[in-house]
CSV table of C-alpha atoms and ligand atoms in Angstrom, one decimal:
chain,number,residue,atom,x,y,z
K,1,MET,CA,0.5,0.0,0.1
K,2,ARG,CA,1.3,3.5,-0.5
K,3,LEU,CA,0.5,6.8,0.4
K,4,SER,CA,0.9,9.8,-1.6
K,5,GLY,CA,-0.1,13.6,-0.9
K,6,PRO,CA,-0.5,16.4,-3.9
K,7,LYS,CA,3.1,17.6,-3.2
K,8,ASP,CA,6.0,16.8,-5.4
K,9,ILE,CA,8.1,15.5,-2.4
K,10,GLU,CA,10.0,12.6,-2.1
K,11,TRP,CA,11.8,11.2,1.1
K,12,ILE,CA,15.5,10.3,0.8
K,13,ALA,CA,17.1,8.6,3.5
K,14,ALA,CA,20.9,10.3,4.0
K,15,GLU,CA,23.6,9.4,6.3
K,16,LEU,CA,24.9,13.0,7.7
K,17,HIS,CA,27.4,12.3,10.0
K,18,CYS,CA,31.0,10.4,8.3
K,19,HIS,CA,34.4,10.3,8.5
K,20,THR,CA,37.5,8.9,5.9
K,21,VAL,CA,41.1,8.5,6.4
K,22,HIS,CA,41.2,12.4,6.5
K,23,SER,CA,40.2,12.2,10.5
K,24,ASP,CA,40.4,9.2,12.4
K,25,GLY,CA,38.0,7.2,10.1
K,26,ARG,CA,38.8,4.1,7.8
K,27,PHE,CA,36.7,4.7,4.8
K,28,THR,CA,39.0,6.1,2.2
K,29,VAL,CA,36.2,8.7,0.5
K,30,GLU,CA,35.9,6.5,-2.7
K,31,SER,CA,35.0,3.3,0.2
K,32,LEU,CA,32.5,5.4,2.2
K,33,LEU,CA,30.4,6.7,-0.8
K,34,GLU,CA,30.6,3.3,-2.6
K,35,CYS,CA,29.4,1.4,0.4
K,36,ALA,CA,26.4,4.4,0.8
K,37,LYS,CA,25.4,3.1,-1.6
K,38,ARG,CA,25.8,-0.7,-1.2
K,39,TYR,CA,23.2,0.6,1.9
K,40,ASP,CA,20.8,2.3,0.0
K,41,LEU,CA,21.4,5.6,0.5
K,42,SER,CA,20.8,8.2,-1.8
K,43,LEU,CA,23.2,11.3,-0.2
K,44,ILE,CA,26.0,11.7,2.7
K,45,ALA,CA,27.9,14.6,3.8
K,46,LEU,CA,31.1,14.0,4.7
K,47,THR,CA,32.1,15.3,8.0
K,48,ASP,CA,35.4,14.6,9.1
K,49,HIS,CA,37.1,15.9,12.5
K,50,ASN,CA,38.4,19.1,11.5
K,51,THR,CA,39.4,19.2,8.4
K,52,ALA,CA,37.5,19.3,4.9
K,53,ALA,CA,40.5,17.4,3.4
K,54,GLY,CA,38.3,15.0,1.5
K,55,VAL,CA,36.3,17.2,0.0
K,56,THR,CA,39.4,17.9,-2.3
K,57,GLU,CA,38.7,14.3,-3.2
K,58,LEU,CA,35.7,14.4,-4.7
K,59,SER,CA,33.9,15.0,-8.3
K,60,PRO,CA,30.9,14.9,-9.8
K,61,ALA,CA,32.6,11.5,-11.8
K,62,LEU,CA,32.8,10.1,-8.2
K,63,GLU,CA,29.6,11.6,-7.2
K,64,SER,CA,27.3,10.3,-10.1
K,65,LYS,CA,29.0,6.6,-9.7
K,66,TYR,CA,28.1,6.6,-6.2
K,67,VAL,CA,25.7,9.0,-3.7
K,68,PRO,CA,25.6,13.4,-3.6
K,69,VAL,CA,27.9,14.1,-0.8
K,70,ILE,CA,27.5,17.4,1.2
K,71,ARG,CA,30.9,19.2,1.6
K,72,GLY,CA,31.2,19.6,5.8
K,73,ILE,CA,33.3,19.5,8.8
K,74,GLU,CA,32.9,18.2,12.1
K,75,TRP,CA,33.6,20.4,14.6
K,76,THR,CA,35.5,18.5,16.9
K,77,ALA,CA,36.4,21.2,19.4
K,78,TYR,CA,37.2,20.9,23.6
K,79,TYR,CA,33.8,20.9,24.9
K,80,GLY,CA,31.4,19.9,22.0
K,81,HIS,CA,31.8,18.8,18.7
K,82,MET,CA,29.2,20.5,15.8
K,83,LEU,CA,28.5,19.6,12.2
K,84,VAL,CA,28.9,22.4,10.0
K,85,LEU,CA,27.3,21.6,6.4
K,86,ASP,CA,28.3,23.5,3.3
K,87,ALA,CA,29.7,27.1,4.3
K,88,ASP,CA,31.1,29.1,2.0
K,89,ARG,CA,34.6,29.2,4.4
K,90,PHE,CA,36.1,28.0,6.9
K,91,VAL,CA,35.4,28.9,10.2
K,92,ASP,CA,38.2,28.7,12.8
K,93,TRP,CA,37.1,26.4,15.5
K,94,ARG,CA,40.6,26.5,17.3
K,95,ASP,CA,40.4,29.4,19.2
K,96,VAL,CA,36.7,28.7,21.2
K,97,THR,CA,36.0,28.9,24.3
K,98,LYS,CA,33.4,27.5,26.1
K,99,ASP,CA,30.7,31.1,26.5
K,100,GLY,CA,31.9,31.7,22.2
K,101,MET,CA,30.1,29.1,20.9
K,102,ASP,CA,27.8,32.1,19.9
K,103,GLU,CA,29.2,34.2,17.9
K,104,LYS,CA,31.2,30.6,16.3
K,105,ILE,CA,27.5,29.7,15.0
K,106,ARG,CA,26.4,32.6,14.1
K,107,GLU,CA,29.6,33.1,11.5
K,108,VAL,CA,29.3,30.0,10.4
K,109,LYS,CA,25.5,30.7,9.2
K,110,GLU,CA,26.4,34.1,7.9
K,111,ASN,CA,29.1,32.0,5.6
K,112,GLY,CA,25.6,30.2,4.2
K,113,GLY,CA,26.1,27.2,6.6
K,114,LEU,CA,23.8,24.6,8.5
K,115,VAL,CA,24.6,24.0,11.4
K,116,GLY,CA,23.8,21.0,13.9
K,117,ILE,CA,24.7,19.6,17.5
K,118,ALA,CA,26.6,15.9,17.0
K,119,HIS,CA,25.0,13.7,19.6
K,120,PRO,CA,25.1,16.0,23.0
K,121,PHE,CA,24.6,13.2,25.3
K,122,SER,CA,28.0,10.8,24.7
K,123,VAL,CA,30.6,10.5,27.0
K,124,GLY,CA,32.6,13.0,27.3
K,125,SER,CA,36.7,14.1,28.0
K,126,PRO,CA,38.7,12.5,28.9
K,127,ILE,CA,36.8,9.1,27.4
K,128,CYS,CA,35.9,10.4,24.3
K,129,THR,CA,37.4,14.3,24.1
K,130,GLY,CA,34.7,17.0,23.9
K,131,CYS,CA,32.1,14.4,22.9
K,132,CYS,CA,29.5,15.5,25.6
K,133,TRP,CA,28.5,19.2,24.4
K,134,GLU,CA,29.2,21.4,27.4
K,135,TYR,CA,29.0,25.0,25.3
K,136,THR,CA,26.6,27.6,26.0
K,137,VAL,CA,24.7,28.1,24.0
K,138,SER,CA,22.0,30.9,23.5
K,139,ARG,CA,21.1,31.4,19.8
K,140,TRP,CA,19.4,28.1,19.6
K,141,ASP,CA,17.1,30.3,17.2
K,142,LEU,CA,20.1,29.8,14.4
K,143,VAL,CA,21.0,26.1,15.5
K,144,ASP,CA,19.6,24.5,12.2
K,145,TYR,CA,19.3,20.3,13.7
K,146,ILE,CA,20.4,18.2,17.1
K,147,GLU,CA,21.5,14.9,15.9
K,148,VAL,CA,19.1,13.1,18.5
K,149,TRP,CA,19.3,9.9,17.8
K,150,SER,CA,22.9,8.6,17.0
K,151,VAL,CA,25.0,5.2,16.7
K,152,GLY,CA,23.1,1.6,16.9
K,153,PHE,CA,20.0,0.9,18.6
K,154,PRO,CA,19.2,4.0,19.8
K,155,SER,CA,15.9,3.7,20.8
K,156,ILE,CA,16.9,1.5,23.2
K,157,HIS,CA,20.6,2.3,24.2
K,158,ARG,CA,19.2,5.4,26.1
K,159,GLY,CA,21.2,7.3,27.4
K,160,ARG,CA,22.8,9.6,25.4
K,161,ASN,CA,19.8,9.7,22.6
K,162,GLN,CA,17.2,10.4,25.3
K,163,ARG,CA,18.7,12.7,27.1
K,164,ALA,CA,19.2,14.2,23.5
K,165,VAL,CA,15.7,13.9,22.6
K,166,ASP,CA,14.5,15.4,26.1
K,167,MET,CA,17.3,18.2,25.3
K,168,TRP,CA,16.0,19.0,22.0
K,169,GLN,CA,12.3,18.7,22.9
K,170,SER,CA,12.1,21.2,25.6
K,171,LEU,CA,14.4,23.3,23.1
K,172,LEU,CA,10.7,23.2,21.0
K,173,ASP,CA,9.1,23.6,24.0
K,174,GLU,CA,10.5,27.7,24.4
K,175,GLY,CA,9.6,28.3,20.8
K,176,TYR,CA,12.8,27.2,18.8
K,177,HIS,CA,12.2,25.5,15.5
K,178,ILE,CA,15.4,23.0,15.4
K,179,ALA,CA,15.3,19.9,13.7
K,180,ALA,CA,16.1,16.2,14.4
K,181,SER,CA,18.7,14.1,12.7
K,182,TYR,CA,20.0,10.7,12.7
K,183,GLY,CA,24.3,10.1,13.0
K,184,LYS,CA,25.3,6.5,12.0
K,185,ASP,CA,28.6,8.3,12.9
K,186,TRP,CA,30.3,6.1,10.7
K,187,HIS,CA,33.9,5.7,10.7
K,188,PHE,CA,34.1,2.1,8.8
K,189,GLU,CA,32.3,-0.7,8.1
K,190,VAL,CA,31.4,-2.9,10.4
K,191,ASP,CA,29.2,-6.1,10.9
K,192,GLU,CA,25.9,-5.2,11.9
K,193,LYS,CA,24.5,-7.0,15.1
K,194,GLU,CA,22.0,-4.1,16.0
K,195,PRO,CA,19.7,-1.8,13.6
K,196,TRP,CA,21.5,2.0,12.7
K,197,GLY,CA,19.3,4.2,11.3
K,198,CYS,CA,19.4,7.6,9.0
K,199,THR,CA,17.9,10.4,8.7
K,200,TYR,CA,14.5,11.0,6.0
K,201,ILE,CA,15.0,14.3,4.3
K,202,ALA,CA,12.5,15.7,2.3
K,203,VAL,CA,13.2,17.4,-1.5
K,204,ASN,CA,11.9,18.3,-4.0
K,205,GLY,CA,11.8,17.0,-7.6
K,206,SER,CA,14.4,15.6,-9.2
K,207,ASP,CA,17.9,14.5,-7.9
K,208,SER,CA,19.8,17.1,-10.0
K,209,ASP,CA,21.2,18.8,-7.2
K,210,LEU,CA,21.0,16.6,-4.1
K,211,PRO,CA,23.2,18.4,-1.8
K,212,HIS,CA,21.8,22.1,-2.5
K,213,LYS,CA,17.9,20.5,-1.7
K,214,VAL,CA,18.8,18.8,1.0
K,215,LYS,CA,20.5,21.7,2.4
K,216,ASP,CA,17.4,23.9,2.2
K,217,ALA,CA,15.0,20.7,3.3
K,218,ILE,CA,17.1,20.6,6.8
K,219,ARG,CA,17.1,24.5,6.8
K,220,MET,CA,13.3,24.5,6.8
K,221,GLY,CA,13.0,20.8,9.0
K,222,ARG,CA,12.1,19.0,6.1
K,223,THR,CA,13.1,15.7,8.5
K,224,MET,CA,12.1,12.6,9.9
K,225,VAL,CA,14.8,9.8,12.0
K,226,SER,CA,14.3,6.5,11.8
K,227,MET,CA,16.1,3.2,13.1
K,228,GLY,CA,16.1,1.7,9.4
K,229,PRO,CA,12.5,2.2,7.6
K,230,ARG,CA,11.2,5.3,5.9
K,231,PRO,CA,7.9,6.5,7.8
K,232,VAL,CA,5.6,8.0,5.7
K,233,VAL,CA,3.2,10.8,7.3
K,234,VAL,CA,1.1,12.9,5.1
K,235,ALA,CA,0.0,15.5,6.9
K,236,HIS,CA,-3.3,17.7,6.2
K,237,ALA,CA,-4.6,21.3,7.4
K,238,GLU,CA,-5.4,24.8,6.7
K,239,GLY,CA,-7.0,22.7,2.8
K,240,MET,CA,-3.0,22.1,2.5
K,241,GLU,CA,-0.9,19.8,2.6
K,242,ILE,CA,2.2,20.9,5.2
K,243,LEU,CA,5.5,19.0,5.9
K,244,PRO,CA,7.4,18.5,8.6
K,245,GLY,CA,8.8,22.6,9.9
K,246,ASP,CA,6.1,24.0,8.4
K,247,THR,CA,3.9,26.3,10.6
K,248,VAL,CA,0.2,26.0,10.8
K,249,ARG,CA,-3.0,28.0,13.1
K,250,GLU,CA,-3.8,27.1,16.7
K,251,GLY,CA,-7.0,24.7,16.6
K,252,SER,CA,-6.6,23.2,12.7
K,253,ASP,CA,-7.9,20.1,12.3
K,254,VAL,CA,-5.1,18.2,11.1
K,255,SER,CA,-5.4,15.3,9.6
K,256,LEU,CA,-2.1,13.0,9.4
K,257,SER,CA,-2.1,9.7,7.3
K,258,VAL,CA,0.5,6.8,8.8
K,259,MET,CA,2.3,4.7,8.2
K,260,ILE,CA,6.1,2.9,7.6
K,261,ASP,CA,6.9,2.0,4.4
K,262,GLY,CA,7.7,-1.8,4.2
K,263,ASP,CA,9.1,-1.6,1.2
K,264,TYR,CA,11.4,0.6,0.9
K,265,ARG,CA,15.2,-0.6,1.7
K,266,SER,CA,13.8,-2.9,3.1
K,267,GLU,CA,16.9,-5.2,2.2
K,268,GLN,CA,18.8,-2.6,5.0
K,269,TRP,CA,16.3,-3.2,8.0
K,270,SER,CA,13.8,-6.1,7.9
K,271,LYS,CA,16.6,-8.6,9.3
K,272,TYR,CA,16.4,-7.2,12.1
K,273,GLY,CA,12.3,-7.7,12.1
K,274,PHE,CA,10.9,-4.3,12.9
K,275,VAL,CA,6.8,-4.5,13.4
K,276,PRO,CA,5.6,-1.0,13.7
K,277,GLU,CA,2.2,-0.9,16.5
K,278,SER,CA,1.6,2.4,17.0
K,279,ALA,CA,1.9,5.8,16.1
K,280,LYS,CA,1.8,9.6,18.6
K,281,VAL,CA,0.9,12.8,17.7
K,282,ILE,CA,3.5,14.2,20.6
K,283,GLY,CA,2.9,18.1,21.4
K,284,ARG,CA,4.6,20.4,23.3
K,285,PHE,CA,5.7,19.5,27.2
K,286,GLY,CA,5.8,15.7,25.6
K,287,ALA,CA,2.2,15.5,25.3
K,288,VAL,CA,0.3,12.7,24.1
K,289,ILE,CA,-1.8,14.9,21.6
K,290,ALA,CA,-3.3,11.5,19.4
K,291,LYS,CA,-2.7,7.8,19.0
K,292,ILE,CA,-3.2,5.2,17.2
K,293,ASP,CA,-2.6,1.6,16.6
K,294,LEU,CA,-0.9,0.2,13.8
K,295,ASP,CA,-1.1,-2.9,12.1
K,296,GLY,CA,1.9,-3.7,11.0
K,297,PHE,CA,3.2,-2.3,8.4
K,298,ASN,CA,-0.9,-0.9,6.4
K,299,PRO,CA,-1.9,3.1,7.1
K,300,ALA,CA,-3.9,4.8,9.3
K,301,GLU,CA,-5.7,8.1,10.1
K,302,ILE,CA,-5.1,9.8,12.8
K,303,VAL,CA,-7.3,13.6,13.2
K,304,PHE,CA,-6.4,15.9,16.0
K,305,LYS,CA,-6.6,20.0,16.6
K,306,ALA,CA,-3.3,21.7,16.7
K,307,LYS,CA,-2.3,22.9,20.0
K,308,LYS,CA,0.0,25.7,20.2
K,309,GLY,CA,4.0,24.9,19.8
K,310,HIS,CA,4.8,22.0,18.1
K,311,PHE,CA,3.6,18.5,17.4
K,312,ARG,CA,5.5,15.5,15.9
K,313,VAL,CA,4.9,11.8,14.7
K,314,VAL,CA,6.6,9.4,16.8
K,315,PHE,CA,5.9,5.7,15.9
K,316,SER,CA,6.5,2.7,18.2
K,317,GLY,CA,6.4,-0.7,17.6
K,318,TYR,CA,9.2,-3.9,18.5
K,319,VAL,CA,12.2,-4.3,16.9
K,320,MET,CA,14.7,-7.4,18.0
K,321,ASP,CA,11.8,-8.1,20.1
K,322,LYS,CA,12.0,-5.3,22.0
K,323,ASP,CA,9.6,-2.4,22.8
K,324,CYS,CA,10.7,1.1,21.9
K,325,GLU,CA,10.1,3.8,19.1
K,326,ILE,CA,11.8,3.3,15.8
K,327,ALA,CA,10.9,6.7,13.9
K,328,PHE,CA,10.0,10.1,14.1
K,329,THR,CA,9.6,13.4,12.3
K,330,SER,CA,11.2,16.3,13.2
K,331,PRO,CA,8.0,19.2,15.0
K,332,TYR,CA,5.2,20.5,12.4
K,333,TYR,CA,4.7,23.8,14.9
K,334,VAL,CA,1.3,25.8,15.5
K,335,ASN,CA,1.5,29.4,15.7
K,336,SER,CA,-1.2,31.0,18.2
K,337,SER,CA,-4.2,32.6,16.5
K,338,GLU,CA,-3.6,35.8,17.3
K,339,GLU,CA,0.4,35.6,16.0
K,340,LYS,CA,0.6,36.6,12.8
K,341,GLN,CA,1.7,33.4,10.0
Q,1,MET,CA,67.1,18.6,-3.6
Q,2,GLU,CA,67.8,19.8,-0.9
Q,3,GLU,CA,66.3,19.5,2.7
Q,4,ARG,CA,66.4,21.5,5.8
Q,5,ILE,CA,64.6,22.8,8.9
Q,6,LEU,CA,63.2,24.9,8.9
Q,7,PHE,CA,61.3,25.0,12.5
Q,8,SER,CA,61.8,22.6,15.7
Q,9,SER,CA,60.3,22.2,19.3
Q,10,GLU,CA,60.4,20.2,22.2
Q,11,SER,CA,57.9,21.1,25.0
Q,12,VAL,CA,55.7,19.9,27.9
Q,13,LEU,CA,52.0,20.0,28.7
Q,14,TYR,CA,50.7,19.3,31.3
Q,15,GLU,CA,47.4,18.1,32.6
Q,16,ASP,CA,46.2,21.9,33.2
Q,17,SER,CA,47.6,22.7,29.1
Q,18,THR,CA,43.9,20.6,28.2
Q,19,ASN,CA,41.3,22.2,26.2
Q,20,ASN,CA,44.0,24.2,24.9
Q,21,THR,CA,45.2,25.4,21.2
Q,22,PHE,CA,48.9,26.1,21.3
Q,23,TYR,CA,50.1,28.2,18.0
Q,24,TYR,CA,53.7,28.4,16.8
Q,25,SER,CA,54.9,30.7,13.4
Q,26,PHE,CA,57.6,29.2,11.1
Q,27,TYR,CA,59.2,31.0,8.5
Q,28,VAL,CA,58.9,29.1,4.6
Q,29,PRO,CA,61.9,30.9,2.4
Q,30,GLU,CA,60.7,31.5,-1.3
Q,31,GLY,CA,61.6,27.8,-3.4
Q,32,CYS,CA,60.5,25.5,-0.7
Q,33,LYS,CA,58.4,22.6,-2.8
Q,34,ARG,CA,57.6,20.6,0.1
Q,35,ILE,CA,56.9,20.5,3.8
Q,36,LEU,CA,57.4,17.6,5.7
Q,37,ILE,CA,56.1,17.5,9.4
Q,38,ASP,CA,57.2,14.8,12.0
Q,39,PHE,CA,54.7,15.4,15.4
Q,40,SER,CA,54.6,13.2,18.5
Q,41,TYR,CA,54.1,12.9,22.2
Q,42,SER,CA,55.2,10.6,24.6
Q,43,PRO,CA,54.1,8.8,26.9
Q,44,ASP,CA,50.6,7.6,24.4
Q,45,GLU,CA,48.3,6.4,27.3
Q,46,MET,CA,48.3,6.5,31.1
Q,47,GLU,CA,49.4,3.8,33.2
Q,48,LYS,CA,47.0,0.9,34.2
Q,49,GLY,CA,46.4,1.4,37.8
Q,50,ASP,CA,44.4,2.5,40.6
Q,51,LEU,CA,44.7,6.3,39.5
Q,52,ARG,CA,43.4,5.7,35.9
Q,53,LYS,CA,40.8,3.5,36.9
Q,54,GLU,CA,39.2,5.6,39.1
Q,55,LYS,CA,39.5,8.8,36.0
Q,56,VAL,CA,37.7,6.2,33.9
Q,57,LYS,CA,34.7,5.9,37.1
Q,58,ALA,CA,35.0,9.7,37.3
Q,59,CYS,CA,34.4,10.3,34.6
Q,60,LEU,CA,31.7,7.8,33.3
Q,61,ASN,CA,30.1,9.2,36.7
Q,62,LYS,CA,29.9,12.4,34.6
Q,63,TYR,CA,28.9,12.2,31.2
Q,64,MET,CA,26.2,8.8,32.6
Q,65,PRO,CA,24.4,10.3,35.2
Q,66,PRO,CA,20.9,8.4,36.2
Q,67,PRO,CA,18.2,7.7,35.6
Q,68,TYR,CA,18.7,7.2,31.5
Q,69,ASP,CA,22.3,5.0,32.3
Q,70,LYS,CA,21.2,3.1,35.6
Q,71,GLU,CA,22.4,-0.1,34.5
Q,72,LEU,CA,26.0,1.2,33.3
Q,73,LEU,CA,25.4,2.9,36.2
Q,74,ALA,CA,24.9,0.0,38.3
Q,75,LEU,CA,28.2,-1.3,37.0
Q,76,VAL,CA,30.3,1.3,38.2
Q,77,TRP,CA,29.3,0.9,41.1
Q,78,ALA,CA,29.4,-2.2,42.0
Q,79,GLY,CA,32.6,-1.6,41.2
Q,80,ALA,CA,32.4,-2.8,37.4
Q,81,ASP,CA,36.5,-3.8,36.8
Q,82,PHE,CA,37.8,-1.0,34.3
Q,83,SER,CA,41.5,-2.1,34.6
Q,84,ASP,CA,42.1,-2.3,31.2
Q,85,PHE,CA,39.7,0.7,29.8
Q,86,PRO,CA,42.7,2.7,28.1
Q,87,LEU,CA,43.1,7.1,28.3
Q,88,HIS,CA,44.7,8.2,26.2
Q,89,ASN,CA,46.8,11.7,25.3
Q,90,LEU,CA,45.4,13.5,22.6
Q,91,ILE,CA,47.2,16.5,20.8
Q,92,THR,CA,46.9,16.9,17.1
Q,93,VAL,CA,48.3,19.2,15.2
Q,94,SER,CA,46.7,21.9,11.8
Q,95,ILE,CA,48.6,23.6,9.9
Q,96,ASP,CA,47.8,27.3,8.2
Q,97,ASN,CA,49.9,28.6,5.5
Q,98,GLU,CA,51.1,32.3,5.1
Q,99,LYS,CA,47.8,33.7,3.7
Q,100,GLY,CA,46.2,32.3,7.1
Q,101,GLU,CA,44.3,29.8,4.9
Q,102,TYR,CA,43.5,27.0,7.1
Q,103,ILE,CA,45.3,23.6,5.3
Q,104,GLY,CA,44.2,20.9,7.8
Q,105,CYS,CA,44.8,18.8,10.6
Q,106,ALA,CA,45.2,15.5,11.5
Q,107,HIS,CA,42.9,14.1,13.9
Q,108,ARG,CA,43.0,10.9,14.8
Q,109,HIS,CA,45.1,8.9,17.5
Q,110,GLN,CA,48.7,8.4,16.8
Q,111,SER,CA,51.6,9.5,19.2
Q,112,HIS,CA,53.6,9.4,16.2
Q,113,GLN,CA,52.5,11.7,13.3
Q,114,VAL,CA,54.2,11.8,10.0
Q,115,HIS,CA,52.7,15.0,7.6
Q,116,GLU,CA,53.6,16.0,3.6
Q,117,ILE,CA,52.1,19.2,1.9
Q,118,SER,CA,52.8,20.1,-0.9
Q,119,ARG,CA,51.3,21.6,-4.4
Q,120,ASP,CA,50.1,18.3,-5.6
Q,121,ARG,CA,49.7,16.3,-3.2
Q,122,ALA,CA,48.9,16.8,0.7
Q,123,SER,CA,49.0,13.9,3.7
Q,124,TYR,CA,44.9,12.6,4.9
Q,125,GLY,CA,43.7,15.7,6.8
Q,126,PHE,CA,45.1,18.2,4.9
Q,127,GLN,CA,45.0,19.5,1.9
Q,128,PRO,CA,47.2,20.6,-0.8
Q,129,ASP,CA,49.1,23.8,-0.9
Q,130,PRO,CA,51.2,25.6,-3.7
Q,131,ILE,CA,53.7,26.3,-0.5
Q,132,ASN,CA,54.8,30.3,-1.0
Q,133,GLU,CA,56.7,31.8,1.0
Q,134,GLY,CA,55.7,33.4,4.2
Q,135,LEU,CA,55.2,33.0,7.8
Q,136,TRP,CA,53.1,29.5,8.1
Q,137,ARG,CA,51.8,28.0,11.8
Q,138,ILE,CA,51.3,25.2,13.3
Q,139,ALA,CA,48.6,24.6,16.6
Q,140,VAL,CA,49.1,21.7,18.7
Q,141,GLN,CA,45.7,21.5,19.8
Q,142,CYS,CA,45.6,19.6,23.1
Q,143,HIS,CA,43.0,17.9,23.7
Q,144,ALA,CA,43.5,15.2,26.3
Q,145,VAL,CA,46.3,15.0,28.6
Q,146,VAL,CA,46.2,12.3,31.3
Q,147,THR,CA,49.3,11.9,32.4
Q,148,PRO,CA,51.2,14.3,34.6
Q,149,SER,CA,53.0,15.3,31.7
Q,150,VAL,CA,53.5,14.8,28.3
Q,151,GLU,CA,56.2,16.0,26.0
Q,152,VAL,CA,55.8,17.1,22.4
Q,153,LYS,CA,58.3,17.6,19.2
Q,154,THR,CA,57.7,19.0,16.6
Q,155,ILE,CA,59.9,18.8,13.5
Q,156,ILE,CA,59.3,21.0,9.9
Q,157,LYS,CA,60.8,20.6,7.4
Q,158,GLY,CA,61.2,22.3,3.6
Q,159,GLU,CA,62.1,20.4,0.4
Q,160,PHE,CA,63.5,22.7,-1.8
F,401,ZN,ZN1,31.8,13.3,17.5
F,402,ZN,ZN1,31.5,12.5,14.4
């Protein structure tokens, strides 16, 4: 069964956090791209620690043979790791102080880059230097995304992941618009014993110039985070189809057709035994606005009234016989009726 | 082909040096075709023992608070033996050319690193550069010193 909306949108699978031999990965640039294609990913972001040297190896020929690439870097600073995608020029990470990250983020944004906070609750120094986010940020309005799920089986290994989701949720509750991403933090290919995820990103139209389309989509908040399968959410409000990142008015009737796509990239995840059980609409402060049981990979309908703040769709079920979350969308935002659109 | 030493330094970093960047300038004369960087630090990791175990536990306790990591923390409190858990020093270098442009960095656990930069090729982590005459800069990023002190040696040579 397929669900499709009127918008000419395709949700593609991307891995937004990758390393190569240019930092501490074992992938060469080409082997990373080859692996990404084999894993049915449509795009990757190359984000080596503190270097963009890998980017000099990219070419249109290489990218068309394998997958297109967003040029990036992972700021591997002393009190946090930050993903910077497609900035027009290098912004120096070396002199950032614990209180100085706002200024750096502003500089990256002024140069056209996207800013994402990587694995904010990983174990930090000295076990993993700078891996836990400890920078003071007040300009969360400039942050495009947070890597709320990372590495293997994120909804079971809750330590860093649940804390990251909670942090994201409270920023959303404060009124910030921030997309979510998954990061495999890919360094080399391993025989995966546990499911791993990807970020699904909504892009318009054809495959041409995918990196820029993906960049725009992340900026607009059009992402979904999954442990593998692609969620499908066709949302309508105020007579229009809406996507994550869009804003509707408080009190609007929202109708959702939701399902987990049982076919897309199934070679990558079906071996882990996914059984979708429910879809929930989560609002401000984690309130459950609506919930519906799912019959496996079949679609279901949810109708509710938009409440002020934001809402997102969360899919749960069983994976490897464990009761856990499977995927979720980035938020849809809700303006209170007095506010102008 | 002639090889000349452009810069060398031996310094000591301490635990308190952690989370700081130390910058050094070096002069690249006209006609230099290739820059070779030999960077090393020692010791590489903290010796096995109670002190190391305590450091590992303290780090896990700090970054894995309950309730999220109850099970893992239980291991910590139950006296799980972290004797074999290694703790490494991590010091990396980055290079800027004479225009102040960032040439790259080799961010990996490797206590002895040899890099080269020339017009046509560069070691992993660095971008090729035409190598112009002027004051270049090497930055030593001290991500972690877990030993009481660490000796850092840098030798930069130019090929003409
Ligand atoms: Zn990282
Ligand atoms: Zn990383």
